Amino acid sequence: MKRTSRDIRTANRYEVLRQIIAASPTSRQELAAATGLSLATVATLVGELLDLRMITEVGFEDSAGGRPRGLVAVNASGGALIGVDIAETYVHVELFDLALNVLARAEEDVRPGESLPEQVVAHVASAVGSVVAQAGVEGSRVLGVGVSVPGQVDRATGTSEYAPNWDWHEVPLLDLLTEHIAYPLYLDNPLRASAVAELWFGAARGRGDAVVVNLGTGVGAGLVLGGALHRGVSNSAGEWGHTTIVLDGRLCRCGRNGCVEAYVGASGIMLTLRELSADSALLHPEDQTATIAALARGVEAGDPVALKALRDTVRYLGAGIADLVNLFNPEVVVLSSWVATALGEPLVAQVREAVARHALPRPMAATEIVLSPIPTDPVCLGAATFALEGALRSVGQRQHKRSRTAPPS
Amino acid sequence: MKRTSRDIRTANRYEVLRQIIAASPTSRQELAAATGLSLATVATLVGELLDLRMITEVGFEDSAGGRPRGLVAVNASGGALIGVDIAETYVHVELFDLALNVLARAEEDVRPGESLPEQVVAHVASAVGSVVAQAGVEGSRVLGVGVSVPGQVDRATGTSEYAPNWDWHEVPLLDLLTEHIAYPLYLDNPLRASAVAELWFGAARGRGDAVVVNLGTGVGAGLVLGGALHRGVSNSAGEWGHTTIVLDGRLCRCGRNGCVEAYVGASGIMLTLRELSADSALLHPEDQTATIAALARGVEAGDPVALKALRDTVRYLGAGIADLVNLFNPEVVVLSSWVATALGEPLVAQVREAVARHALPRPMAATEIVLSPIPTDPVCLGAATFALEGALRSVGQRQHKRSRTAPPS
């Protein structure tokens, strides 16, 4: 989509709050230096955030020879945000304060055969009710609920267009959720949730161009381009899991052949293990999480099958990530989601070498490859961040209206 | 790179001029409607362009019941722009007026063994001198010269970091050119030149997200994202030709295996033909242009080897373009450069079918696939456009300085 001056104003509002959350207390002068915005712009944006009680004045600091500078800090208790991570086998919900500390958590299992939209929605509603009750937060203080659901999502209509794990098509998820949840709702998918989490709180903070590689059951790339999320024209950019790495290769669950996901998604890694050693003790049939955990332990213990399975996986992963480096020329590639977390630094070290073999030298030289530094569920955090962004956007619109009825003198 | 308010102002200045060039004469009101900018912003930008004599007032039109509206049009003779397309076997130079009509052309052959930087620079200098003389334009009216050179380019230092066809490394091309050419110079590569040509004058005009696929000797993708060129952090985004489509596949001239370019670049297509029929009459050894032209004629005549070679090429091309659709979710994919032009609509029709087989339905549904509608050399046009953008940028800076010394009352 084309970007307008209004998008830039919204992005600046995000960036000032992001910086305050990262470095409270702080002064307007420090914020201007950190964000590159003018002091006048920062002062306006800080004024808006103070009006919203998202931040507060917390005293003064001396400035060498000048007037004392006012300090502001995030007002952690100024509101609550809820992030919902709907995954294939569970619904995970976290409630955050405005400093994005987790105040409460709830998890519900989604058992096989319980994946009708109404059943999943009931789990979400129950978990959201639970975190609000646990945290003892008044309903009026909940600024919004961000919901991540796998697959293709139409944000404008709140529809899950296609969820491959449950074969959902055109499910009006936001309408269904609205029947149970009274807070403002924001729908998107895990690729974008984890990308926005890195942009606000992780390895993409302050970076113009970043790619967040999600390695889980599903596989994809969240894209930060020009300092903002790249969604594409119908909110479906980043489907790296379904780019072709081996023409006419392994069958993918999307029905096509040779997709990246067929080799480096959790099922793909299990298939690689099975091909190497059908009776390997590392294999826990029907349990991806246990298998990947066993693989990680095997790698640590020097088990030859585990080492070979990791090496084979990295052969595909390295080529696939090199494609992202060659295409986007990012400052950083962040490895996120549970398979990346489980395999950890041994994975990252091998990926760095493999990407360097495939990528062109110039974009490679400009790119760091790191594990996500976010210690909690990045999808919950990112979903909650969508709710925070939504609150900041609607605020701007309200203020805009107000200023039209009462123009400044 | 992160985008700032200043980038947006510059982009708005580009967009207003773009619209005036496309639809002269036009009114400020029509420009506001076409660009989505406010009438006040359009009036300011039109004022700047009038000051620059890039546009002129050309009378009034009646508006229903209101005051007559002033009309503006591009001032074609208000300046000249030069575009230079350095390719493997030729240097092609065109001189344009401000309506981007071609006023003069020159071409010099670059023979094998004549590809030292100094030799290529001498060809460029000679051809630039020739077009200025042919057009009878005063030197002071030349606003700038855009130069496209294949490979990786560092715009900031004016260096050709790596040109694969001649194995150039770290050539200070802009310094060398400055010794012979007195006009402002702007260096970039053909991917970005053809993308900016589509953005200003072709199939990406008015689109937020577009991918310009270059099919020539080299292969790559120029990226228009969020309404502007995406360069990446070191100006090397878009190296689609060196993404992997067949892991461990054909050797590519970049030294790696299985790259898209190894199958769909001109040499790759020749190799496919040779593999199908080593003594095919379509093959002109050492002459890519003649071979691709013969292939195009063969396809038209229903020659079975030609049809099979096209089908095999499209098998790779369809998967590779589907990767771009899945990753970027663009509004339009434009096929550009000489191989695409030569193979024309039969290629595009087959590519559309092949991409639809590989891409996910949601991004596919949002994407058009078209041949470049630009009738002249898009790389020359894009290079000249870099010079136009450079003139518009430096103008903004001059005006900015002026307004600081004499603030508006």
XYZ file of N, CA, C and O in Angstrom, chain A residues 3 188-199 204 207-214 220-233 235-241 243 320-321 323-325 327-330 332-334 386, chain B residues 209 223 225 230 323-330:
276
model
N 2.240 4.817 1.163
C 2.279 5.427 2.493
C 2.030 6.913 2.427
O 2.523 7.591 1.547
N -4.852 -10.753 13.224
C -3.779 -10.895 12.236
C -3.158 -12.280 12.375
O -3.727 -13.123 13.050
N -2.006 -12.515 11.732
C -1.434 -13.866 11.794
C -0.077 -13.872 12.506
O 0.484 -12.810 12.794
N 0.455 -15.059 12.817
C 1.686 -15.131 13.628
C 2.904 -14.492 12.954
O 3.792 -13.999 13.652
N 2.962 -14.513 11.610
C 4.110 -13.889 10.937
C 4.174 -12.420 11.280
O 5.225 -11.872 11.607
N 3.015 -11.771 11.183
C 3.000 -10.335 11.429
C 3.104 -10.031 12.920
O 3.724 -9.053 13.317
N 2.520 -10.903 13.755
C 2.626 -10.688 15.203
C 4.082 -10.783 15.651
O 4.568 -9.917 16.392
N 4.794 -11.799 15.186
C 6.180 -11.922 15.656
C 7.047 -10.811 15.067
O 7.985 -10.344 15.713
N 6.731 -10.339 13.858
C 7.513 -9.242 13.274
C 7.311 -7.957 14.074
O 8.261 -7.224 14.356
N 6.063 -7.669 14.449
C 5.808 -6.428 15.178
C 6.393 -6.524 16.587
O 6.856 -5.521 17.149
N 6.451 -7.717 17.162
C 7.096 -7.898 18.469
C 8.587 -7.582 18.369
O 9.144 -6.883 19.223
N 9.239 -8.049 17.319
C 10.666 -7.742 17.137
C 10.869 -6.251 16.876
O 11.838 -5.656 17.337
N 9.943 -5.651 16.102
C 10.059 -4.229 15.761
C 9.950 -3.353 17.011
O 10.673 -2.374 17.178
N 14.606 -6.152 15.898
C 14.369 -5.226 14.779
C 14.172 -3.793 15.263
O 13.936 -2.899 14.454
N 15.683 -0.675 13.516
C 16.190 -1.095 12.206
C 15.175 -0.722 11.130
O 13.977 -0.825 11.352
N 15.686 -0.328 9.961
C 14.791 -0.031 8.854
C 14.238 -1.289 8.201
O 13.050 -1.411 7.958
N 15.130 -2.242 7.925
C 14.753 -3.429 7.151
C 15.139 -4.694 7.913
O 16.325 -4.934 8.162
N 14.152 -5.502 8.278
C 14.401 -6.727 9.035
C 13.473 -7.825 8.542
O 12.349 -7.553 8.123
N 13.949 -9.061 8.595
C 13.127 -10.214 8.239
C 13.061 -11.129 9.456
O 14.101 -11.504 10.005
N 11.848 -11.451 9.896
C 11.658 -12.317 11.061
C 11.207 -13.682 10.550
O 10.079 -13.831 10.065
N 12.120 -14.649 10.628
C 11.871 -15.987 10.100
C 11.211 -16.817 11.192
O 11.790 -17.036 12.249
N 9.986 -17.255 10.943
C 9.255 -18.084 11.904
C 9.461 -19.549 11.585
O 9.070 -20.010 10.508
N 7.290 -19.129 7.902
C 7.063 -17.922 7.108
C 7.989 -16.809 7.540
O 8.805 -16.998 8.455
N 7.869 -15.653 6.884
C 8.754 -14.530 7.172
C 7.927 -13.273 7.413
O 7.184 -12.854 6.541
N 8.056 -12.698 8.603
C 7.473 -11.387 8.874
C 8.437 -10.327 8.378
O 9.642 -10.444 8.579
N 7.910 -9.302 7.694
C 8.760 -8.349 6.985
C 8.637 -6.951 7.572
O 7.538 -6.394 7.634
N 9.760 -6.402 8.010
C 9.828 -4.990 8.401
C 10.626 -4.284 7.312
O 11.809 -4.567 7.132
N 9.959 -3.398 6.557
C 10.626 -2.714 5.443
C 10.376 -1.220 5.576
O 9.254 -0.795 5.841
N 11.422 -0.425 5.431
C 11.270 1.011 5.600
C 10.777 1.365 6.999
O 10.059 2.343 7.185
N 11.145 0.562 7.998
C 10.791 0.860 9.392
C 9.374 0.486 9.782
O 8.946 0.777 10.899
N 8.624 -0.150 8.884
C 7.239 -0.530 9.206
C 6.952 -1.917 8.661
O 7.650 -2.417 7.775
N 5.895 -2.531 9.178
C 5.471 -3.837 8.708
C 5.084 -3.765 7.230
O 4.327 -2.880 6.832
N 5.604 -4.691 6.408
C 5.134 -4.797 5.026
C 4.067 -5.885 4.965
O 4.337 -7.041 5.267
N 2.845 -5.490 4.592
C 1.740 -6.442 4.558
C 1.428 -6.929 3.155
O 0.834 -7.984 2.999
N 1.778 -6.134 2.144
C 1.350 -6.444 0.783
C -0.058 -5.937 0.554
O -0.698 -5.404 1.465
N -0.534 -6.106 -0.667
C -1.790 -5.473 -1.052
C -2.989 -6.180 -0.432
O -4.026 -5.568 -0.221
N -2.627 -8.210 2.570
C -2.178 -8.695 3.885
C -1.691 -10.140 3.819
O -1.856 -10.894 4.762
N -1.076 -10.530 2.709
C -0.564 -11.901 2.680
C 0.896 -11.984 2.272
O 1.362 -13.057 1.860
N 1.635 -10.892 2.427
C 3.076 -10.950 2.159
C 3.770 -11.859 3.171
O 3.241 -12.131 4.242
N 4.956 -12.335 2.818
C 5.792 -13.077 3.767
C 5.622 -14.581 3.736
O 6.110 -15.276 4.621
N 4.931 -15.103 2.716
C 4.692 -16.556 2.673
C 5.919 -17.286 2.127
O 5.856 -18.041 1.149
N 7.011 -17.095 2.831
C 8.292 -17.707 2.474
C 8.220 -19.230 2.583
O 8.875 -19.951 1.809
N 7.416 -19.734 3.512
C 7.281 -21.190 3.683
C 6.812 -21.871 2.414
O 7.081 -23.057 2.204
N 7.557 -20.724 -0.732
C 8.403 -20.488 -1.901
C 9.114 -21.812 -2.221
O 9.295 -22.658 -1.352
N 17.230 -21.151 1.803
C 15.987 -20.376 1.877
C 16.195 -19.011 2.518
O 15.624 -18.013 2.064
N 17.007 -18.933 3.551
C 17.263 -17.632 4.197
C 18.158 -16.784 3.304
O 17.991 -15.559 3.227
N 17.950 -16.653 0.162
C 17.004 -16.039 -0.780
C 16.433 -14.752 -0.190
O 16.292 -13.735 -0.883
N 16.086 -14.787 1.099
C 15.533 -13.594 1.758
C 16.581 -12.482 1.832
O 16.270 -11.305 1.638
N 17.830 -12.858 2.091
C 18.914 -11.862 2.159
C 19.120 -11.234 0.784
O 19.237 -10.012 0.650
N 16.969 -11.003 -1.660
C 15.798 -10.247 -2.130
C 15.580 -8.964 -1.340
O 15.286 -7.926 -1.910
N 15.703 -9.033 -0.003
C 15.316 -7.881 0.826
C 16.505 -7.038 1.249
O 16.332 -5.901 1.638
N 17.720 -7.603 1.257
C 18.907 -6.874 1.715
C 18.651 -6.236 3.088
O 18.797 -5.036 3.265
N 18.271 -7.087 4.086
C 17.909 -6.545 5.397
C 19.136 -6.314 6.289
O 20.215 -6.842 6.021
N 18.946 -7.208 9.490
C 18.961 -8.321 10.424
C 17.925 -9.368 10.006
O 16.845 -9.027 9.516
N 18.316 -10.637 10.175
C 17.384 -11.751 10.050
C 17.235 -12.342 11.449
O 18.236 -12.703 12.082
N 15.998 -12.401 11.941
C 15.733 -12.882 13.293
C 15.081 -14.253 13.187
O 14.078 -14.403 12.488
N -0.409 -5.217 18.537
C -1.423 -4.770 17.569
C -2.535 -4.010 18.288
O -3.053 -3.012 17.781
N 2.464 -1.511 -4.360
C 3.426 -2.616 -4.320
C 3.508 -3.281 -5.691
O 2.519 -3.817 -6.173
N 11.974 -3.599 -7.036
C 10.900 -3.658 -6.047
C 10.332 -2.284 -5.747
O 11.064 -1.380 -5.344
N 7.772 -0.852 -3.150
C 7.034 -1.244 -1.956
C 6.599 0.004 -1.215
O 7.389 0.937 -1.045
N 12.239 0.022 -3.144
C 12.893 -0.610 -1.990
C 14.314 -0.966 -2.383
O 14.524 -1.756 -3.302
N 7.211 -17.310 -6.209
C 7.914 -16.976 -4.965
C 7.793 -15.476 -4.670
O 7.574 -15.080 -3.523
N 7.940 -14.655 -5.707
C 7.830 -13.204 -5.522
C 6.413 -12.817 -5.118
O 6.206 -11.940 -4.271
N 5.420 -13.464 -5.715
C 4.017 -13.184 -5.376
C 3.750 -13.572 -3.920
O 3.144 -12.814 -3.160
N 4.223 -14.753 -3.511
C 4.011 -15.208 -2.130
C 4.741 -14.326 -1.115
O 4.253 -14.113 -0.010
N 5.907 -13.814 -1.484
C 6.687 -13.028 -0.523
C 6.224 -11.589 -0.441
O 6.134 -11.023 0.638
N 5.950 -10.962 -1.611
C 5.692 -9.516 -1.615
C 4.209 -9.178 -1.663
O 3.837 -8.078 -1.317
N 3.379 -10.099 -2.151
C 1.939 -9.844 -2.285
C 1.702 -8.527 -3.036
O 1.041 -7.624 -2.562
N 2.283 -8.430 -4.266
C 2.192 -7.170 -5.015
C 0.870 -7.036 -5.775
O 0.165 -8.025 -5.985
